[in-house]
Amino acid sequence: MIFFTDLILKRGQSVLLENTSVTIHTGQKVGLVGKNGCGKSSLFALVKGELQPEGGDVSLPKNWAISWVNQETPALEISALDYVIQGDREYTGLMIQLEKANQENNGNQIAMIHTQLDTIDAWTIQARAATLLNGLGFTNEQLSLPVKSFSGGGVCV
């Protein structure tokens, strides 16, 4: 569960939330709706650990993974699926090393990198990325669309 207890959240001199208490239960779906500047993005920044409250308590489960989509998406030509895959730093780093080893025709290095790729289950990365995007509401047809074609909006899962 997520708990906000007597939360006070400010941006500059503006008080966005004052003495606010909320409990969000596991599995509960919550939407934030409000005018520009009312604090929706600031609340997400608080949940992501980018802001600290002026007062009150915030309790987030330690074993939860929090994911989000930024309001502004980069104007990239690559597909949404490839963009998610690029976010896997270990996989991306190994693929760069593999390309270099192939260019150098270094068989030992190629074999070692393939072992590491097996260890991280790299051969299923496209399926895992598609599952992640589907879970965020993207359709299979949208997976191949360029990132620049998507509009923003905060999402927290």
PDB file of C-alpha atoms in Angstrom:
ATOM      1  CA  MET A   1       0.000   0.000   0.000  1.00  0.00           C
ATOM      2  CA  ILE A   2       0.937   3.624  -0.454  1.00  0.00           C
ATOM      3  CA  PHE A   3       0.248   5.958   2.449  1.00  0.00           C
ATOM      4  CA  PHE A   4       0.319   9.748   2.503  1.00  0.00           C
ATOM      5  CA  THR A   5      -0.296  10.999   6.043  1.00  0.00           C
ATOM      6  CA  ASP A   6      -0.772  14.719   6.781  1.00  0.00           C
ATOM      7  CA  LEU A   7       1.219  15.415   3.626  1.00  0.00           C
ATOM      8  CA  ILE A   8       2.345  18.952   2.847  1.00  0.00           C
ATOM      9  CA  LEU A   9       3.756  19.462  -0.634  1.00  0.00           C
ATOM     10  CA  LYS A  10       4.968  22.809  -1.960  1.00  0.00           C
ATOM     11  CA  ARG A  11       6.621  24.036  -5.136  1.00  0.00           C
ATOM     12  CA  GLY A  12       8.328  27.313  -4.405  1.00  0.00           C
ATOM     13  CA  GLN A  13       5.822  29.394  -2.448  1.00  0.00           C
ATOM     14  CA  SER A  14       2.805  27.526  -3.833  1.00  0.00           C
ATOM     15  CA  VAL A  15       1.143  25.063  -1.476  1.00  0.00           C
ATOM     16  CA  LEU A  16      -0.024  22.133  -3.592  1.00  0.00           C
ATOM     17  CA  LEU A  17      -1.182  19.767  -0.842  1.00  0.00           C
ATOM     18  CA  GLU A  18      -1.773  20.573   2.805  1.00  0.00           C
ATOM     19  CA  ASN A  19      -2.528  18.067   5.582  1.00  0.00           C
ATOM     20  CA  THR A  20      -3.527  15.498   2.956  1.00  0.00           C
ATOM     21  CA  SER A  21      -3.951  11.849   3.904  1.00  0.00           C
ATOM     22  CA  VAL A  22      -4.523   9.086   1.357  1.00  0.00           C
ATOM     23  CA  THR A  23      -4.225   5.306   1.344  1.00  0.00           C
ATOM     24  CA  ILE A  24      -3.875   3.455  -1.967  1.00  0.00           C
ATOM     25  CA  HIS A  25      -4.384  -0.283  -1.567  1.00  0.00           C
ATOM     26  CA  THR A  26      -2.604  -2.995  -3.547  1.00  0.00           C
ATOM     27  CA  GLY A  27      -4.392  -3.542  -6.851  1.00  0.00           C
ATOM     28  CA  GLN A  28      -6.380  -0.327  -6.577  1.00  0.00           C
ATOM     29  CA  LYS A  29      -6.406   1.823  -9.723  1.00  0.00           C
ATOM     30  CA  VAL A  30      -6.053   5.553  -9.140  1.00  0.00           C
ATOM     31  CA  GLY A  31      -6.209   8.416 -11.618  1.00  0.00           C
ATOM     32  CA  LEU A  32      -5.067  11.981 -11.046  1.00  0.00           C
ATOM     33  CA  VAL A  33      -7.131  14.679 -12.694  1.00  0.00           C
ATOM     34  CA  GLY A  34      -6.682  18.405 -12.286  1.00  0.00           C
ATOM     35  CA  LYS A  35      -5.855  21.732 -13.860  1.00  0.00           C
ATOM     36  CA  ASN A  36      -2.350  22.561 -15.040  1.00  0.00           C
ATOM     37  CA  GLY A  37      -0.184  23.564 -12.108  1.00  0.00           C
ATOM     38  CA  CYS A  38      -2.299  21.912  -9.410  1.00  0.00           C
ATOM     39  CA  GLY A  39       0.437  19.423  -8.459  1.00  0.00           C
ATOM     40  CA  LYS A  40      -0.155  16.194 -10.388  1.00  0.00           C
ATOM     41  CA  SER A  41       3.417  16.032 -11.711  1.00  0.00           C
ATOM     42  CA  SER A  42       4.794  17.102  -8.331  1.00  0.00           C
ATOM     43  CA  LEU A  43       2.943  14.247  -6.653  1.00  0.00           C
ATOM     44  CA  PHE A  44       4.444  11.802  -9.157  1.00  0.00           C
ATOM     45  CA  ALA A  45       7.885  13.323  -8.491  1.00  0.00           C
ATOM     46  CA  LEU A  46       7.301  12.699  -4.782  1.00  0.00           C
ATOM     47  CA  VAL A  47       6.377   9.047  -5.384  1.00  0.00           C
ATOM     48  CA  LYS A  48       9.446   8.633  -7.636  1.00  0.00           C
ATOM     49  CA  GLY A  49      11.687  10.085  -4.911  1.00  0.00           C
ATOM     50  CA  GLU A  50      12.587  13.222  -6.862  1.00  0.00           C
ATOM     51  CA  LEU A  51      10.889  15.555  -4.333  1.00  0.00           C
ATOM     52  CA  GLN A  52      10.603  15.525  -0.569  1.00  0.00           C
ATOM     53  CA  PRO A  53       7.469  16.671   1.275  1.00  0.00           C
ATOM     54  CA  GLU A  54       7.485  19.814   3.407  1.00  0.00           C
ATOM     55  CA  GLY A  55       5.720  17.831   6.084  1.00  0.00           C
ATOM     56  CA  GLY A  56       3.868  14.640   6.810  1.00  0.00           C
ATOM     57  CA  ASP A  57       4.784  11.092   5.952  1.00  0.00           C
ATOM     58  CA  VAL A  58       5.010   9.105   2.725  1.00  0.00           C
ATOM     59  CA  SER A  59       5.160   5.323   2.939  1.00  0.00           C
ATOM     60  CA  LEU A  60       5.881   3.229  -0.150  1.00  0.00           C
ATOM     61  CA  PRO A  61       6.391  -0.541  -0.097  1.00  0.00           C
ATOM     62  CA  LYS A  62      10.078  -1.360  -0.357  1.00  0.00           C
ATOM     63  CA  ASN A  63       9.524  -4.276  -2.730  1.00  0.00           C
ATOM     64  CA  TRP A  64       7.446  -2.340  -5.272  1.00  0.00           C
ATOM     65  CA  ALA A  65       8.779  -1.316  -8.652  1.00  0.00           C
ATOM     66  CA  ILE A  66       7.349   1.986  -9.812  1.00  0.00           C
ATOM     67  CA  SER A  67       7.270   2.723 -13.535  1.00  0.00           C
ATOM     68  CA  TRP A  68       6.141   5.795 -15.392  1.00  0.00           C
ATOM     69  CA  VAL A  69       5.885   7.448 -18.762  1.00  0.00           C
ATOM     70  CA  ASN A  70       7.158  11.011 -18.864  1.00  0.00           C
ATOM     71  CA  GLN A  71       4.766  13.708 -20.000  1.00  0.00           C
ATOM     72  CA  GLU A  72       7.070  14.653 -22.839  1.00  0.00           C
ATOM     73  CA  THR A  73       8.240  11.832 -25.039  1.00  0.00           C
ATOM     74  CA  PRO A  74      11.451  12.291 -27.014  1.00  0.00           C
ATOM     75  CA  ALA A  75      11.024  12.951 -30.743  1.00  0.00           C
ATOM     76  CA  LEU A  76      12.689   9.708 -31.778  1.00  0.00           C
ATOM     77  CA  GLU A  77      12.209   7.727 -34.974  1.00  0.00           C
ATOM     78  CA  ILE A  78      12.827   4.357 -33.290  1.00  0.00           C
ATOM     79  CA  SER A  79       9.882   2.157 -32.383  1.00  0.00           C
ATOM     80  CA  ALA A  80       8.355   2.084 -28.924  1.00  0.00           C
ATOM     81  CA  LEU A  81       9.531  -1.522 -28.586  1.00  0.00           C
ATOM     82  CA  ASP A  82      13.147  -0.657 -29.468  1.00  0.00           C
ATOM     83  CA  TYR A  83      13.041   2.328 -27.103  1.00  0.00           C
ATOM     84  CA  VAL A  84      12.074   0.065 -24.198  1.00  0.00           C
ATOM     85  CA  ILE A  85      14.755  -2.464 -25.155  1.00  0.00           C
ATOM     86  CA  GLN A  86      17.385   0.308 -25.192  1.00  0.00           C
ATOM     87  CA  GLY A  87      16.431   1.007 -21.582  1.00  0.00           C
ATOM     88  CA  ASP A  88      17.915  -2.350 -20.556  1.00  0.00           C
ATOM     89  CA  ARG A  89      21.454  -1.109 -19.957  1.00  0.00           C
ATOM     90  CA  GLU A  90      22.954  -4.542 -19.393  1.00  0.00           C
ATOM     91  CA  TYR A  91      21.527  -5.923 -22.637  1.00  0.00           C
ATOM     92  CA  THR A  92      22.471  -2.801 -24.606  1.00  0.00           C
ATOM     93  CA  GLY A  93      26.013  -2.839 -23.233  1.00  0.00           C
ATOM     94  CA  LEU A  94      26.468  -6.491 -24.121  1.00  0.00           C
ATOM     95  CA  MET A  95      25.176  -5.914 -27.650  1.00  0.00           C
ATOM     96  CA  ILE A  96      27.686  -3.068 -28.127  1.00  0.00           C
ATOM     97  CA  GLN A  97      30.474  -5.344 -26.853  1.00  0.00           C
ATOM     98  CA  LEU A  98      29.291  -8.121 -29.172  1.00  0.00           C
ATOM     99  CA  GLU A  99      29.361  -5.822 -32.188  1.00  0.00           C
ATOM    100  CA  LYS A 100      32.915  -4.757 -31.320  1.00  0.00           C
ATOM    101  CA  ALA A 101      34.029  -8.369 -30.776  1.00  0.00           C
ATOM    102  CA  ASN A 102      32.506  -9.341 -34.140  1.00  0.00           C
ATOM    103  CA  GLN A 103      34.342  -6.484 -35.885  1.00  0.00           C
ATOM    104  CA  GLU A 104      37.599  -7.617 -34.279  1.00  0.00           C
ATOM    105  CA  ASN A 105      36.795 -11.242 -35.136  1.00  0.00           C
ATOM    106  CA  ASN A 106      37.516 -12.134 -31.483  1.00  0.00           C
ATOM    107  CA  GLY A 107      35.988 -15.598 -31.086  1.00  0.00           C
ATOM    108  CA  ASN A 108      36.748 -15.940 -27.375  1.00  0.00           C
ATOM    109  CA  GLN A 109      35.125 -12.595 -26.592  1.00  0.00           C
ATOM    110  CA  ILE A 110      32.113 -13.435 -28.779  1.00  0.00           C
ATOM    111  CA  ALA A 111      31.611 -16.723 -26.916  1.00  0.00           C
ATOM    112  CA  MET A 112      31.934 -15.026 -23.527  1.00  0.00           C
ATOM    113  CA  ILE A 113      29.388 -12.343 -24.476  1.00  0.00           C
ATOM    114  CA  HIS A 114      26.949 -14.982 -25.756  1.00  0.00           C
ATOM    115  CA  THR A 115      27.224 -16.732 -22.377  1.00  0.00           C
ATOM    116  CA  GLN A 116      26.390 -13.459 -20.629  1.00  0.00           C
ATOM    117  CA  LEU A 117      23.472 -12.884 -23.020  1.00  0.00           C
ATOM    118  CA  ASP A 118      22.174 -16.360 -22.162  1.00  0.00           C
ATOM    119  CA  THR A 119      22.484 -15.573 -18.454  1.00  0.00           C
ATOM    120  CA  ILE A 120      20.271 -12.474 -18.753  1.00  0.00           C
ATOM    121  CA  ASP A 121      17.791 -14.312 -21.015  1.00  0.00           C
ATOM    122  CA  ALA A 122      18.492 -11.814 -23.800  1.00  0.00           C
ATOM    123  CA  TRP A 123      16.773 -13.925 -26.422  1.00  0.00           C
ATOM    124  CA  THR A 124      13.377 -13.097 -24.885  1.00  0.00           C
ATOM    125  CA  ILE A 125      13.950  -9.353 -24.565  1.00  0.00           C
ATOM    126  CA  GLN A 126      11.499  -8.426 -27.334  1.00  0.00           C
ATOM    127  CA  ALA A 127       8.730 -10.511 -25.776  1.00  0.00           C
ATOM    128  CA  ARG A 128       9.439  -9.059 -22.324  1.00  0.00           C
ATOM    129  CA  ALA A 129       9.463  -5.489 -23.684  1.00  0.00           C
ATOM    130  CA  ALA A 130       6.187  -6.120 -25.530  1.00  0.00           C
ATOM    131  CA  THR A 131       4.617  -7.531 -22.355  1.00  0.00           C
ATOM    132  CA  LEU A 132       5.707  -4.444 -20.415  1.00  0.00           C
ATOM    133  CA  LEU A 133       4.246  -2.088 -23.034  1.00  0.00           C
ATOM    134  CA  ASN A 134       1.032  -4.128 -23.280  1.00  0.00           C
ATOM    135  CA  GLY A 135       0.726  -3.888 -19.502  1.00  0.00           C
ATOM    136  CA  LEU A 136       0.905  -0.103 -19.795  1.00  0.00           C
ATOM    137  CA  GLY A 137      -1.961  -0.142 -22.297  1.00  0.00           C
ATOM    138  CA  PHE A 138      -0.068  -0.105 -25.597  1.00  0.00           C
ATOM    139  CA  THR A 139      -1.587  -2.244 -28.342  1.00  0.00           C
ATOM    140  CA  ASN A 140       0.535  -4.649 -30.398  1.00  0.00           C
ATOM    141  CA  GLU A 141       0.084  -2.322 -33.379  1.00  0.00           C
ATOM    142  CA  GLN A 142       1.531   0.603 -31.396  1.00  0.00           C
ATOM    143  CA  LEU A 143       4.725  -1.289 -30.527  1.00  0.00           C
ATOM    144  CA  SER A 144       6.182  -0.630 -33.979  1.00  0.00           C
ATOM    145  CA  LEU A 145       5.193   3.051 -34.103  1.00  0.00           C
ATOM    146  CA  PRO A 146       7.951   5.637 -33.642  1.00  0.00           C
ATOM    147  CA  VAL A 147       8.291   7.091 -30.150  1.00  0.00           C
ATOM    148  CA  LYS A 148       7.694  10.587 -31.536  1.00  0.00           C
ATOM    149  CA  SER A 149       4.126   9.613 -32.487  1.00  0.00           C
ATOM    150  CA  PHE A 150       3.009   9.294 -28.849  1.00  0.00           C
ATOM    151  CA  SER A 151       1.693  12.167 -26.787  1.00  0.00           C
ATOM    152  CA  GLY A 152       2.586  12.518 -23.137  1.00  0.00           C
ATOM    153  CA  GLY A 153       0.701  12.237 -19.913  1.00  0.00           C
ATOM    154  CA  GLY A 154       1.723  10.933 -16.544  1.00  0.00           C
ATOM    155  CA  VAL A 155       1.247   7.266 -15.842  1.00  0.00           C
ATOM    156  CA  CYS A 156       2.333   5.544 -12.678  1.00  0.00           C
ATOM    157  CA  VAL A 157       1.987   1.805 -12.246  1.00  0.00           C
TER     158      VAL A 157
END
